[in-house]
Every structure is written in C-alpha cells, then in structure tokens.
PDB file of C-alpha atoms in Angstrom:
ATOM      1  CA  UNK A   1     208.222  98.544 128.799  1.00  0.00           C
ATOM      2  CA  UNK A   2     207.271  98.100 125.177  1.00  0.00           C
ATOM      3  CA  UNK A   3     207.899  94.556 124.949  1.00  0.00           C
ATOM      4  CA  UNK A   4     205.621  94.217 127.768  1.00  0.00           C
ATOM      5  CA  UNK A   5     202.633  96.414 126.788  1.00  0.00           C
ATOM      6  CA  UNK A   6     202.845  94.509 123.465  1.00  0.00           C
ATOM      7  CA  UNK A   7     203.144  91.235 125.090  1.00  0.00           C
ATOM      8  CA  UNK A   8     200.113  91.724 126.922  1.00  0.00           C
ATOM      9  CA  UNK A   9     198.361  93.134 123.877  1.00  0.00           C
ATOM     10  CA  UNK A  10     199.264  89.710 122.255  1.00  0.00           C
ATOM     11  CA  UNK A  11     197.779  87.274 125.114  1.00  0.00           C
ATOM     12  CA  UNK A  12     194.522  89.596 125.644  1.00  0.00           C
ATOM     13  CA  UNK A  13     193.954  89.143 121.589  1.00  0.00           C
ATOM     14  CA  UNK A  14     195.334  85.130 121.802  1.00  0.00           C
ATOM     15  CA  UNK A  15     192.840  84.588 124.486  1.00  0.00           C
ATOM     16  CA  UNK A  16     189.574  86.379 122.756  1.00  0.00           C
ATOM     17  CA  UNK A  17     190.853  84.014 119.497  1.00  0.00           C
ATOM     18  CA  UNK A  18     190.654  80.878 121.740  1.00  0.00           C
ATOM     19  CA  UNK A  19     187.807  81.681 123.641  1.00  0.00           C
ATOM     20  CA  UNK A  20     185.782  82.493 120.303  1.00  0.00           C
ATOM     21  CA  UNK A  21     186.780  78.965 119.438  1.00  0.00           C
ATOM     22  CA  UNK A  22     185.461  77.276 122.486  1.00  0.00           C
ATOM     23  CA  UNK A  23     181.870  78.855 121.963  1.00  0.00           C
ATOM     24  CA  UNK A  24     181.858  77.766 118.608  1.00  0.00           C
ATOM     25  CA  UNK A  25     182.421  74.309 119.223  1.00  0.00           C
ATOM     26  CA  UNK A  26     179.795  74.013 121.941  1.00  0.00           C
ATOM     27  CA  UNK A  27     177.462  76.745 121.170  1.00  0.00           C
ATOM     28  CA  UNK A  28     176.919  75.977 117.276  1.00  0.00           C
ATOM     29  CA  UNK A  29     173.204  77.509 117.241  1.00  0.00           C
ATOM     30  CA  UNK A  30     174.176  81.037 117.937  1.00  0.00           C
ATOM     31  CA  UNK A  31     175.128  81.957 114.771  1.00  0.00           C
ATOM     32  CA  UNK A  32     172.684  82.953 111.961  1.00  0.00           C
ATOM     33  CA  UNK A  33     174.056  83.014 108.918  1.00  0.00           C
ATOM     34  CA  UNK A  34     173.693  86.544 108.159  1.00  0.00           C
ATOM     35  CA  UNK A  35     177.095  87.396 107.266  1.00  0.00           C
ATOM     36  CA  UNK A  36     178.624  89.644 105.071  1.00  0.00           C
ATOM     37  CA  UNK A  37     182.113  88.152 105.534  1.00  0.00           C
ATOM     38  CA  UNK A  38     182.870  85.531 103.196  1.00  0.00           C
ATOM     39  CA  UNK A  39     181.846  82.178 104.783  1.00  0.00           C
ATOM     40  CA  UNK A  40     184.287  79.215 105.460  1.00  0.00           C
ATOM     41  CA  UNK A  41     183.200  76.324 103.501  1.00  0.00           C
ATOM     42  CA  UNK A  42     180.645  74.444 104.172  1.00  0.00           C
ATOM     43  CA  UNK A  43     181.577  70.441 106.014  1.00  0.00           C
ATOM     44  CA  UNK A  44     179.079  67.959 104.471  1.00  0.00           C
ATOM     45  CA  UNK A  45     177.971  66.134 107.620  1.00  0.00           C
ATOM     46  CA  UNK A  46     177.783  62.491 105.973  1.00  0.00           C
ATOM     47  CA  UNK A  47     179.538  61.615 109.027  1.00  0.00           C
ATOM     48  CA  UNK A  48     181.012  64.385 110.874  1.00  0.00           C
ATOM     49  CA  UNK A  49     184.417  64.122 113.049  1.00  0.00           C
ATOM     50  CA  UNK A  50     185.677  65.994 115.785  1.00  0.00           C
ATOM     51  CA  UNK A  51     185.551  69.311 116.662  1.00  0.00           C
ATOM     52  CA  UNK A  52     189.265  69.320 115.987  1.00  0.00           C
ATOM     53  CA  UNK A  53     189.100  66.980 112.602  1.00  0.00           C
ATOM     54  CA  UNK A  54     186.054  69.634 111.188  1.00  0.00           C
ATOM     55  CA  UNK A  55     188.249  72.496 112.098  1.00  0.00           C
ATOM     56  CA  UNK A  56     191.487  70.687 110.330  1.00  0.00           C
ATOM     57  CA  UNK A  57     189.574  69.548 107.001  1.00  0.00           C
ATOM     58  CA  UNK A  58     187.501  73.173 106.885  1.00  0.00           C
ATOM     59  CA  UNK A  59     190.241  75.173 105.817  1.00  0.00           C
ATOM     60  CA  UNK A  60     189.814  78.262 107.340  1.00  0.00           C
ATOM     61  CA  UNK A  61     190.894  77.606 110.905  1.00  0.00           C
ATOM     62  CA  UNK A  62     194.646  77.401 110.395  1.00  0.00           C
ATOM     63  CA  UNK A  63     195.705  79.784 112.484  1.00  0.00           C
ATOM     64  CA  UNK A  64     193.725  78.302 115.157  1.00  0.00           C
ATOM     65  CA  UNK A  65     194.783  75.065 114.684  1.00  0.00           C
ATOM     66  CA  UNK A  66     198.211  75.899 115.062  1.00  0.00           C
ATOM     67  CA  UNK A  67     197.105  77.138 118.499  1.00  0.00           C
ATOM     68  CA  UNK A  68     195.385  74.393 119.738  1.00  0.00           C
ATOM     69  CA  UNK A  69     198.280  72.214 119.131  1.00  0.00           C
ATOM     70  CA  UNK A  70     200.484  74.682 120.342  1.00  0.00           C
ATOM     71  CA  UNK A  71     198.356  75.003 123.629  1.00  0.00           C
ATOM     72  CA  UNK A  72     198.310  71.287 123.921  1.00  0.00           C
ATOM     73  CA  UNK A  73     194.307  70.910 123.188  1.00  0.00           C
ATOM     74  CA  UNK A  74     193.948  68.682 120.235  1.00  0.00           C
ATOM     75  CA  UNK A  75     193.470  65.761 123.049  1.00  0.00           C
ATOM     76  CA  UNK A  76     191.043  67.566 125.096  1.00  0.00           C
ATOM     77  CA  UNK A  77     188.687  69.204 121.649  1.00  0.00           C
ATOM     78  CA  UNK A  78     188.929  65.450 120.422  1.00  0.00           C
ATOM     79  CA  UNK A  79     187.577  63.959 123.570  1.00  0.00           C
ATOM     80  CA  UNK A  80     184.251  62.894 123.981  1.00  0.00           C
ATOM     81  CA  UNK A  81     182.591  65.858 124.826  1.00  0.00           C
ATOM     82  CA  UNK A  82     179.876  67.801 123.997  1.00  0.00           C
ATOM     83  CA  UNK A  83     181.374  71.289 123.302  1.00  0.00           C
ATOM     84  CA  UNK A  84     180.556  74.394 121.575  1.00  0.00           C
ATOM     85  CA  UNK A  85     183.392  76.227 120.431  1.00  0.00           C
ATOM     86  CA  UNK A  86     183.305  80.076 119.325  1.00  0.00           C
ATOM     87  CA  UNK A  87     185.871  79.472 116.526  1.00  0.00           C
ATOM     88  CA  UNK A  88     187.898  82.400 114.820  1.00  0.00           C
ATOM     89  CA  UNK A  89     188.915  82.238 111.431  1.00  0.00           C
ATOM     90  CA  UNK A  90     192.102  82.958 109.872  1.00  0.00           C
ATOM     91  CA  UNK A  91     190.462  86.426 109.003  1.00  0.00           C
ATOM     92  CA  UNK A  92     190.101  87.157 112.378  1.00  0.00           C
ATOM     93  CA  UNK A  93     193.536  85.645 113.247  1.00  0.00           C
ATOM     94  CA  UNK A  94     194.436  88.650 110.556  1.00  0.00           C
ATOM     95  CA  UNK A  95     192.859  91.487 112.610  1.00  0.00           C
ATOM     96  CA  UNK A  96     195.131  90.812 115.517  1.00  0.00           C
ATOM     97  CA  UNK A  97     198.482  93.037 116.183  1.00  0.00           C
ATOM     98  CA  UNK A  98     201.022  92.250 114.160  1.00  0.00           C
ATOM     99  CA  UNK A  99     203.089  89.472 115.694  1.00  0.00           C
ATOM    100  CA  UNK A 100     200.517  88.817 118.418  1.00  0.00           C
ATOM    101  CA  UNK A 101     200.176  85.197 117.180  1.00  0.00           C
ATOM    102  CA  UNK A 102     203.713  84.172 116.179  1.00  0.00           C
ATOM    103  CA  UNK A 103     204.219  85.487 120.289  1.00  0.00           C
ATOM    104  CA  UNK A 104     201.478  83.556 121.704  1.00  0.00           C
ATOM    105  CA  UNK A 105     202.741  80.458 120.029  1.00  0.00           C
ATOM    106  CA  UNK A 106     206.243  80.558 121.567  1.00  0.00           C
ATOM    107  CA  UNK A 107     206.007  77.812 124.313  1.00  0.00           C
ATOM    108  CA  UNK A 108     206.883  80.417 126.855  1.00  0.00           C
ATOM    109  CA  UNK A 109     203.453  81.913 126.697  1.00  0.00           C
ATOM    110  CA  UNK A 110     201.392  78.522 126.405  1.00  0.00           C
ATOM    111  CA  UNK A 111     199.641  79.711 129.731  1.00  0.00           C
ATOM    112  CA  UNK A 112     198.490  82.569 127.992  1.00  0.00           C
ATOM    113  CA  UNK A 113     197.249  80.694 124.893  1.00  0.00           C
ATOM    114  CA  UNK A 114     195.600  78.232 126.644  1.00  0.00           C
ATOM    115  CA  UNK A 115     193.552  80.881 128.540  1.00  0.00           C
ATOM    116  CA  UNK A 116     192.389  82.089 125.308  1.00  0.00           C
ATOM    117  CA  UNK A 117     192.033  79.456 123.178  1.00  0.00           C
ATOM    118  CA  UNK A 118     189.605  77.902 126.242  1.00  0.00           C
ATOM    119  CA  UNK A 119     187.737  81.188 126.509  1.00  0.00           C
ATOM    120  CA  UNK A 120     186.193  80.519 123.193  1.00  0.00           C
ATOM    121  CA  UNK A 121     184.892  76.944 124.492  1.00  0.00           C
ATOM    122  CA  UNK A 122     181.461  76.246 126.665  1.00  0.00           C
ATOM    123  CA  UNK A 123     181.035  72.838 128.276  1.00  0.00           C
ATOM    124  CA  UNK A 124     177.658  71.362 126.046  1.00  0.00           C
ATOM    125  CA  UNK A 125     176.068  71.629 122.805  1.00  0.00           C
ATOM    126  CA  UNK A 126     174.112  74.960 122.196  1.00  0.00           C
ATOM    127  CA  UNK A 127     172.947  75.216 118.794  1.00  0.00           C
ATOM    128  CA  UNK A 128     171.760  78.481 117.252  1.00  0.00           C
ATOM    129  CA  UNK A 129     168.082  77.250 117.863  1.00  0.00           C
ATOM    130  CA  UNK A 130     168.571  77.101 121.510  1.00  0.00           C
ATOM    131  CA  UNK A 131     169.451  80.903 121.611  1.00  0.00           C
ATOM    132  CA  UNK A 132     166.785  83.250 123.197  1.00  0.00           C
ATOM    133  CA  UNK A 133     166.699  86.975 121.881  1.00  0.00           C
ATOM    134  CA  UNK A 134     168.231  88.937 124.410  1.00  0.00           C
ATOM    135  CA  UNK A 135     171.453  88.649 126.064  1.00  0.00           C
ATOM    136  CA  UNK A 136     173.018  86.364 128.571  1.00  0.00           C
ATOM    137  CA  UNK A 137     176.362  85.412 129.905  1.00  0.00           C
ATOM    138  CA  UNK A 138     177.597  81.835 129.328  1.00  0.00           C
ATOM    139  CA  UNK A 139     180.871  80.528 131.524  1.00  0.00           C
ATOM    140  CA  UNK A 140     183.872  79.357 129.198  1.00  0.00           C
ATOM    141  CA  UNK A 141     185.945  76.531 130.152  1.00  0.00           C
ATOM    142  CA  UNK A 142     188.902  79.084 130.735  1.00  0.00           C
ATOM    143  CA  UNK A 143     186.283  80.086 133.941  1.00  0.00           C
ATOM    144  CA  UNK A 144     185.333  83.772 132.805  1.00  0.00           C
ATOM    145  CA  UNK A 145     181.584  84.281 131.273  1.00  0.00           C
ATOM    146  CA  UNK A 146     181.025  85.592 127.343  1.00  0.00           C
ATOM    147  CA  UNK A 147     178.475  87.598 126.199  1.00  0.00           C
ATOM    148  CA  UNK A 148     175.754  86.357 124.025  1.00  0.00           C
ATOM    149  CA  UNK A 149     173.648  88.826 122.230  1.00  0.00           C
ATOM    150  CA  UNK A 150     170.831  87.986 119.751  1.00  0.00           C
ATOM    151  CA  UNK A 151     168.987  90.326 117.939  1.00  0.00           C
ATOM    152  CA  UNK A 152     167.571  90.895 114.448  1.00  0.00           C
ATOM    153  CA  UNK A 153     170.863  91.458 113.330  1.00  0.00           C
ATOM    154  CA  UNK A 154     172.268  88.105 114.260  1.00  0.00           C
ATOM    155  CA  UNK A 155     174.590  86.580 117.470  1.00  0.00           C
ATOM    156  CA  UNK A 156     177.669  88.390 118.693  1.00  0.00           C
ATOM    157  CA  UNK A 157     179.866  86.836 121.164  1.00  0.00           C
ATOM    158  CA  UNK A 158     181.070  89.389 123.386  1.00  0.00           C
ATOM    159  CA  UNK A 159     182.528  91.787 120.536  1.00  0.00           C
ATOM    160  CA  UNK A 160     182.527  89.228 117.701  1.00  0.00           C
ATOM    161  CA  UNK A 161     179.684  88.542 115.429  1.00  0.00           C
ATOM    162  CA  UNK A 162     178.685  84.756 114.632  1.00  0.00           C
ATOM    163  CA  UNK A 163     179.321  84.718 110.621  1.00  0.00           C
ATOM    164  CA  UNK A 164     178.270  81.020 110.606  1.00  0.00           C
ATOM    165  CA  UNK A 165     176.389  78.922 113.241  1.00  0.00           C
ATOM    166  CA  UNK A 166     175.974  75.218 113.915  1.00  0.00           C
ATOM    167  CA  UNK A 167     178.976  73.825 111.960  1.00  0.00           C
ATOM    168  CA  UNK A 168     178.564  70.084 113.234  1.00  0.00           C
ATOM    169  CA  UNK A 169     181.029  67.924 115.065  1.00  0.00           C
ATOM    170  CA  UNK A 170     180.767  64.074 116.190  1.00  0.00           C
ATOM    171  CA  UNK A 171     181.920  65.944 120.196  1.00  0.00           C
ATOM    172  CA  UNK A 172     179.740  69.270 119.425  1.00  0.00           C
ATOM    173  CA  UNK A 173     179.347  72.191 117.455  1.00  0.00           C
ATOM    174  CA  UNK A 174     181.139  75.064 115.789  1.00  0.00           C
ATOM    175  CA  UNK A 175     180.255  78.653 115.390  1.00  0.00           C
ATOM    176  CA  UNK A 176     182.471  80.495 113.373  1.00  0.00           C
ATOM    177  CA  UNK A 177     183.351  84.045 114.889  1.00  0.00           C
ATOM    178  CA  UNK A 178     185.109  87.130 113.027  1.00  0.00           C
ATOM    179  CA  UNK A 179     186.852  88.450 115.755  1.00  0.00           C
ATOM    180  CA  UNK A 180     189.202  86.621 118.310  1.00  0.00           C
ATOM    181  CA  UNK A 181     187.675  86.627 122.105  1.00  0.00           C
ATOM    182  CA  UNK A 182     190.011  87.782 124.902  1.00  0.00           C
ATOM    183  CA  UNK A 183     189.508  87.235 128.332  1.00  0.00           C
ATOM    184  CA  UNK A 184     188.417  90.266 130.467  1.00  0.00           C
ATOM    185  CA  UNK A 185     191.562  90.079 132.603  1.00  0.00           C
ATOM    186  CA  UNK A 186     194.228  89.612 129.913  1.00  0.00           C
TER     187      UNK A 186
END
C-alpha cells in the first residue's frame, strides 16, 4: 500500500515536471524575468537549435533531459514544430519526493512519464508578449489544460512560477518553470 501511494506520488510529480516542460517550449513569452531563483544561463541565439539541443547545451535541464529520452521524446521535441515547452529545472527536479524521478525513469512507468513530460508542452509558439493579464487555460499535448496566470508579479503555470521566459529554439520556445507540472488526474 506504501509502494503504491508513493508510486503515484512519483508519476503525479513526473507528470507536472514534463508538462512544465512542454509549456516552456511552446509558450516562451509567459515568463517575465522576475525571478528570485537563480536563472539558468542564458543561450546566445546566433543560431538557435532545437528545443531539445537548447535544453541539452543550457545546463540546467538535466534531469529533464534524462526524461525525455527516457520517455522516448527527443524525436518528437526535435521535430519541426512550433512548441512551447514549460521546462523545469534541475531545481525543481530537486523539490520532488525523494526517489520520485529515479521511479519514473524505470521503463515500467514510461506511460506515466510521458504523460508528464507532455503536460508541460502546448502545440505553437506563445511568447511572453502574447500573454494577456488575467488567467486562461491552455490544452497540453498530454490532452489536460494548464493554468496561465499573469499578474504584476509575473506568469505561473498552474502552481509553478515562470523564472525565465522566451528561451529561443529553431522548433519554439522555452520557459523555464521552478516547479514540475502534474497532471490533474495523476
């Protein structure tokens, strides 16, 4: 019964990390750049790659990387596109359960990961510019609808803020999220 309730603790928290990465490759404009998390650094776009290549070469998407292999993306997130991924960092890879990631990567629960990891991605480019103050719901390629909230303060992606928007991709855009997006019904 344990291994079960944790389990399911691990794919809701896999999925809100994948689906965070979605939005952030296809909705780069939603972030403001009003963080107080340290930043990941900065990709010169003298001639940007892939989502997945920007993500690889960034540095602070290993963890999410791993995933997106592991789920069997890196085709799809390399494809032509456009997409705006909501991508977690390793930080927010960190904030998970312990062992929730090492579980979601077993190939037994690539189902699982997928949902996630496709949660954080929206069919299109949105850039932070094309964000109206407010909220609305946007409808991930995993098939469930995120939250997007502007205010004053910034963007947040159902519970997870937008520490850096419009990270560009030759397929997209990237906004980097702090916390990992889970799908409502994992």
């Amino acid at each position: 019964m344990k291994i079960q309730k944790t389990t399911g603790l691990l794919v809701k928290t896999a999925s809100i990390a994948i689906a965070t990465a979605s939005l952030l490759v296809g909705f780069p404009s939603l972030a403001n750049n009003h963080s107080t998390h340290s930043a990941p650094k900065k990709t010169t776009a003298v001639k940007a790659g892939n989502i997945v290549q920007v993500a690889v070469s960034n540095g602070s998407f290993n963890t999410l990387v791993a995933a997106v292999k592991a789920a069997g993306l890196v085709e799809t997130l390399s494809g032509k596109g456009p997409f705006t991924v909501f991508a977690p960092t390793d930080a927010a890879f960190a904030k998970l359960p312990q062992g929730t990631v090492a579980e979601l990567l077993k190939p037994e629960n690539k189902a699982t990961l997928v949902k996630i990891l496709t949660y954080h991605v929206v069919l299109g480019k949105v850039s932070a510019k094309d964000i109206k103050t407010g909220s609305a719901l946007a409808k991930t390629v995993e098939g469930n609808s995120i939250k997007v909230t502007k205010n004053a303060k910034g963007v947040v992606i159902d519970n997870s803020k937008v520490v850096a928007a419009d990270v560009k991709a030759s397929n997209g855009v990237i906004h980097v999220i702090d916390t990992v997006l889970m799908p409502p019904d994992l």
